[in-house]
PDB file of C-alpha atoms in Angstrom:
ATOM      1  CA  MET A   1    -228.117 -40.858 -86.025  1.00 51.00           C
ATOM      2  CA  PRO A   2    -228.038 -37.033 -85.928  1.00 54.00           C
ATOM      3  CA  VAL A   3    -225.690 -35.330 -83.456  1.00 50.00           C
ATOM      4  CA  SER A   4    -227.355 -32.815 -81.147  1.00 54.00           C
ATOM      5  CA  ASN A   5    -226.291 -29.179 -81.009  1.00 52.00           C
ATOM      6  CA  GLY A   6    -225.482 -29.585 -77.310  1.00 51.00           C
ATOM      7  CA  LEU A   7    -223.011 -32.350 -78.088  1.00 49.00           C
ATOM      8  CA  ARG A   8    -221.398 -30.236 -80.821  1.00 49.00           C
ATOM      9  CA  TRP A   9    -221.035 -27.273 -78.450  1.00 46.00           C
ATOM     10  CA  GLY A  10    -219.625 -29.552 -75.767  1.00 42.00           C
ATOM     11  CA  ALA A  11    -217.053 -31.004 -78.175  1.00 42.00           C
ATOM     12  CA  ALA A  12    -216.094 -27.516 -79.373  1.00 43.00           C
ATOM     13  CA  ALA A  13    -215.690 -26.334 -75.778  1.00 43.00           C
ATOM     14  CA  LEU A  14    -213.530 -29.362 -74.977  1.00 38.00           C
ATOM     15  CA  VAL A  15    -211.264 -28.772 -77.991  1.00 38.00           C
ATOM     16  CA  THR A  16    -210.933 -25.087 -77.078  1.00 43.00           C
ATOM     17  CA  ALA A  17    -210.111 -25.924 -73.459  1.00 40.00           C
ATOM     18  CA  LEU A  18    -207.490 -28.485 -74.511  1.00 38.00           C
ATOM     19  CA  GLY A  19    -205.944 -25.983 -76.926  1.00 42.00           C
ATOM     20  CA  LEU A  20    -205.716 -23.325 -74.223  1.00 39.00           C
ATOM     21  CA  ALA A  21    -204.231 -25.844 -71.786  1.00 38.00           C
ATOM     22  CA  ALA A  22    -201.568 -26.789 -74.328  1.00 39.00           C
ATOM     23  CA  LEU A  23    -200.623 -23.130 -74.747  1.00 38.00           C
ATOM     24  CA  THR A  24    -200.370 -22.589 -71.007  1.00 40.00           C
ATOM     25  CA  VAL A  25    -198.431 -25.760 -70.232  1.00 41.00           C
ATOM     26  CA  ARG A  26    -195.812 -25.090 -72.907  1.00 39.00           C
ATOM     27  CA  PRO A  27    -192.789 -23.278 -71.401  1.00 41.00           C
ATOM     28  CA  ALA A  28    -192.426 -19.609 -72.153  1.00 44.00           C
ATOM     29  CA  PRO A  29    -189.565 -18.813 -74.545  1.00 44.00           C
ATOM     30  CA  ASP A  30    -187.544 -17.191 -71.726  1.00 45.00           C
ATOM     31  CA  ALA A  31    -187.731 -20.410 -69.708  1.00 47.00           C
ATOM     32  CA  LEU A  32    -185.334 -21.966 -72.215  1.00 48.00           C
ATOM     33  CA  TYR A  33    -182.660 -19.463 -71.177  1.00 59.00           C
ATOM     34  CA  CYS A  34    -183.118 -19.566 -67.425  1.00 69.00           C
ATOM     35  CA  ILE A  35    -182.054 -21.905 -64.669  1.00 78.00           C
ATOM     36  CA  GLY A  36    -182.777 -25.499 -65.698  1.00 78.00           C
ATOM     37  CA  ARG A  37    -183.222 -26.759 -62.136  1.00 85.00           C
ATOM     38  CA  PRO A  38    -184.366 -23.929 -59.846  1.00 88.00           C
ATOM     39  CA  GLY A  39    -182.752 -23.921 -56.408  1.00 91.00           C
ATOM     40  CA  THR A  40    -179.574 -25.538 -57.694  1.00 92.00           C
ATOM     41  CA  LEU A  41    -176.262 -24.369 -59.089  1.00 93.00           C
ATOM     42  CA  TRP A  42    -175.048 -25.486 -62.513  1.00 91.00           C
ATOM     43  CA  ASN A  43    -178.088 -27.567 -63.438  1.00 86.00           C
ATOM     44  CA  GLY A  44    -178.362 -29.604 -60.244  1.00 89.00           C
ATOM     45  CA  LEU A  45    -174.680 -29.841 -59.324  1.00 91.00           C
ATOM     46  CA  THR A  46    -175.257 -28.525 -55.807  1.00 92.00           C
ATOM     47  CA  PRO A  47    -177.952 -26.611 -53.889  1.00 94.00           C
ATOM     48  CA  LEU A  48    -177.898 -22.865 -54.505  1.00 94.00           C
ATOM     49  CA  PRO A  49    -176.643 -20.933 -51.458  1.00 94.00           C
ATOM     50  CA  ASP A  50    -179.209 -18.727 -49.736  1.00 94.00           C
ATOM     51  CA  GLY A  51    -179.492 -15.094 -50.759  1.00 95.00           C
ATOM     52  CA  LEU A  52    -178.793 -15.541 -54.469  1.00 95.00           C
ATOM     53  CA  GLU A  53    -181.386 -14.614 -57.057  1.00 94.00           C
ATOM     54  CA  PRO A  54    -181.415 -16.418 -60.423  1.00 93.00           C
ATOM     55  CA  ARG A  55    -181.518 -14.221 -63.502  1.00 91.00           C
ATOM     56  CA  CYS A  56    -182.173 -15.069 -67.135  1.00 84.00           C
ATOM     57  CA  PRO A  57    -179.403 -14.036 -69.534  1.00 82.00           C
ATOM     58  CA  THR A  58    -180.484 -11.192 -71.801  1.00 81.00           C
ATOM     59  CA  SER A  59    -177.556 -11.400 -74.206  1.00 81.00           C
ATOM     60  CA  ALA A  60    -178.628 -12.384 -77.718  1.00 85.00           C
ATOM     61  CA  THR A  61    -175.291 -14.202 -78.119  1.00 83.00           C
ATOM     62  CA  TYR A  62    -175.889 -16.342 -75.014  1.00 77.00           C
ATOM     63  CA  ARG A  63    -179.441 -17.078 -76.126  1.00 79.00           C
ATOM     64  CA  GLN A  64    -178.288 -18.201 -79.568  1.00 84.00           C
ATOM     65  CA  GLU A  65    -175.493 -20.388 -78.147  1.00 81.00           C
ATOM     66  CA  ILE A  66    -177.965 -22.040 -75.789  1.00 80.00           C
ATOM     67  CA  LYS A  67    -180.555 -22.499 -78.533  1.00 81.00           C
ATOM     68  CA  ASP A  68    -177.882 -24.092 -80.750  1.00 84.00           C
ATOM     69  CA  GLY A  69    -176.886 -26.446 -77.907  1.00 81.00           C
ATOM     70  CA  LEU A  70    -173.338 -25.050 -77.802  1.00 83.00           C
ATOM     71  CA  SER A  71    -173.329 -23.895 -74.192  1.00 83.00           C
ATOM     72  CA  ARG A  72    -175.186 -23.513 -70.942  1.00 86.00           C
ATOM     73  CA  VAL A  73    -175.375 -20.236 -69.057  1.00 88.00           C
ATOM     74  CA  GLU A  74    -176.606 -19.523 -65.542  1.00 92.00           C
ATOM     75  CA  GLN A  75    -176.711 -16.106 -63.929  1.00 93.00           C
ATOM     76  CA  TYR A  76    -177.228 -15.099 -60.317  1.00 96.00           C
ATOM     77  CA  VAL A  77    -177.384 -11.832 -58.422  1.00 97.00           C
ATOM     78  CA  ALA A  78    -175.731 -11.688 -54.990  1.00 97.00           C
ATOM     79  CA  PRO A  79    -176.334  -8.836 -52.553  1.00 97.00           C
ATOM     80  CA  GLY A  80    -173.410  -6.424 -52.248  1.00 97.00           C
ATOM     81  CA  TRP A  81    -170.018  -7.105 -53.797  1.00 94.00           C
ATOM     82  CA  GLN A  82    -169.432 -10.865 -53.449  1.00 94.00           C
ATOM     83  CA  PRO A  83    -167.483 -11.904 -56.552  1.00 94.00           C
ATOM     84  CA  GLN A  84    -166.456 -15.308 -55.177  1.00 93.00           C
ATOM     85  CA  VAL A  85    -169.685 -16.357 -53.448  1.00 96.00           C
ATOM     86  CA  LEU A  86    -170.213 -19.363 -55.759  1.00 96.00           C
ATOM     87  CA  MET A  87    -166.589 -20.484 -55.872  1.00 94.00           C
ATOM     88  CA  ALA A  88    -166.809 -22.622 -52.705  1.00 94.00           C
ATOM     89  CA  PRO A  89    -169.848 -24.653 -53.858  1.00 95.00           C
ATOM     90  CA  LEU A  90    -168.187 -25.282 -57.227  1.00 95.00           C
ATOM     91  CA  LYS A  91    -164.947 -26.357 -55.514  1.00 94.00           C
ATOM     92  CA  ARG A  92    -166.860 -28.732 -53.204  1.00 93.00           C
ATOM     93  CA  ALA A  93    -168.367 -30.251 -56.353  1.00 93.00           C
ATOM     94  CA  GLY A  94    -164.892 -31.015 -57.695  1.00 93.00           C
ATOM     95  CA  TYR A  95    -164.100 -27.968 -59.817  1.00 93.00           C
ATOM     96  CA  VAL A  96    -160.673 -26.402 -59.388  1.00 92.00           C
ATOM     97  CA  LEU A  97    -159.364 -22.998 -60.331  1.00 88.00           C
ATOM     98  CA  LEU A  98    -157.395 -23.432 -63.528  1.00 88.00           C
ATOM     99  CA  GLU A  99    -156.670 -19.842 -64.472  1.00 85.00           C
ATOM    100  CA  ASP A 100    -157.369 -16.385 -63.057  1.00 81.00           C
ATOM    101  CA  GLU A 101    -158.394 -13.752 -65.524  1.00 75.00           C
ATOM    102  CA  LEU A 102    -158.764 -10.709 -63.298  1.00 68.00           C
ATOM    103  CA  ARG A 103    -159.587  -7.545 -65.189  1.00 70.00           C
ATOM    104  CA  GLY A 104    -159.744  -4.977 -62.426  1.00 72.00           C
ATOM    105  CA  PRO A 105    -160.923  -4.341 -58.895  1.00 74.00           C
ATOM    106  CA  ARG A 106    -164.622  -4.681 -59.849  1.00 85.00           C
ATOM    107  CA  HIS A 107    -164.351  -7.554 -62.323  1.00 90.00           C
ATOM    108  CA  TYR A 108    -163.527 -11.094 -61.285  1.00 92.00           C
ATOM    109  CA  SER A 109    -163.104 -13.847 -63.873  1.00 93.00           C
ATOM    110  CA  VAL A 110    -161.711 -17.372 -63.652  1.00 92.00           C
ATOM    111  CA  PHE A 111    -161.672 -20.580 -65.619  1.00 92.00           C
ATOM    112  CA  MET A 112    -162.576 -23.695 -63.643  1.00 93.00           C
ATOM    113  CA  GLY A 113    -162.835 -27.366 -64.373  1.00 91.00           C
ATOM    114  CA  ARG A 114    -162.424 -30.910 -63.215  1.00 90.00           C
ATOM    115  CA  VAL A 115    -160.044 -31.512 -66.112  1.00 84.00           C
ATOM    116  CA  THR A 116    -158.203 -29.323 -68.581  1.00 81.00           C
ATOM    117  CA  PRO A 117    -159.157 -27.521 -70.701  1.00 85.00           C
ATOM    118  CA  ALA A 118    -161.462 -25.515 -68.474  1.00 87.00           C
ATOM    119  CA  GLU A 119    -165.099 -26.556 -68.440  1.00 89.00           C
ATOM    120  CA  VAL A 120    -166.571 -23.462 -66.789  1.00 92.00           C
ATOM    121  CA  TYR A 121    -166.049 -19.743 -67.176  1.00 93.00           C
ATOM    122  CA  TYR A 122    -167.021 -17.863 -63.998  1.00 94.00           C
ATOM    123  CA  THR A 123    -167.290 -14.092 -64.043  1.00 95.00           C
ATOM    124  CA  ALA A 124    -168.571 -11.523 -61.556  1.00 96.00           C
ATOM    125  CA  VAL A 125    -169.275  -7.867 -62.302  1.00 95.00           C
ATOM    126  CA  PRO A 126    -171.132  -5.103 -60.470  1.00 96.00           C
ATOM    127  CA  ASP A 127    -174.876  -4.926 -60.960  1.00 95.00           C
ATOM    128  CA  GLY A 128    -175.768  -1.664 -59.256  1.00 96.00           C
ATOM    129  CA  PRO A 129    -174.971  -2.261 -55.577  1.00 96.00           C
ATOM    130  CA  ASN A 130    -174.978  -6.037 -56.145  1.00 97.00           C
ATOM    131  CA  THR A 131    -172.911  -8.657 -57.954  1.00 97.00           C
ATOM    132  CA  LEU A 132    -173.955 -10.334 -61.197  1.00 96.00           C
ATOM    133  CA  ILE A 133    -172.335 -13.771 -61.498  1.00 96.00           C
ATOM    134  CA  THR A 134    -172.361 -15.586 -64.820  1.00 93.00           C
ATOM    135  CA  ILE A 135    -171.325 -19.212 -65.145  1.00 93.00           C
ATOM    136  CA  SER A 136    -171.023 -20.564 -68.665  1.00 89.00           C
ATOM    137  CA  GLY A 137    -169.661 -23.626 -70.355  1.00 88.00           C
ATOM    138  CA  PRO A 138    -170.448 -26.457 -72.726  1.00 81.00           C
TER     139      PRO A 138
END
């Protein structure tokens, strides 16, 4: 039985629509380097405090480590200079300060963990008038 041109066009339109849907549903490459669970801190550990803006790491090194499955990185911007704004939520979740690594009045770095060796590296640096906080670990 011959297939009508209308049916062919309909099938072609359906295949095209499904192909476009697959392209749109697939996560953008940058999504792989951003917050895994929006609205939370450290991939769902605790709700993110109000006023913090998630940021995707731009460092090629971070991106490669994440792609290779070696580490996880989350970044947030806090208004003003608030280098310790995420310390309290991490402590409530069971992380303790294991070692300070202060590098100056406008650079705050610590190692935190539930066990030793440290599981999380927490650093805060100025980002214009704000604070850029980076949390990284395996």
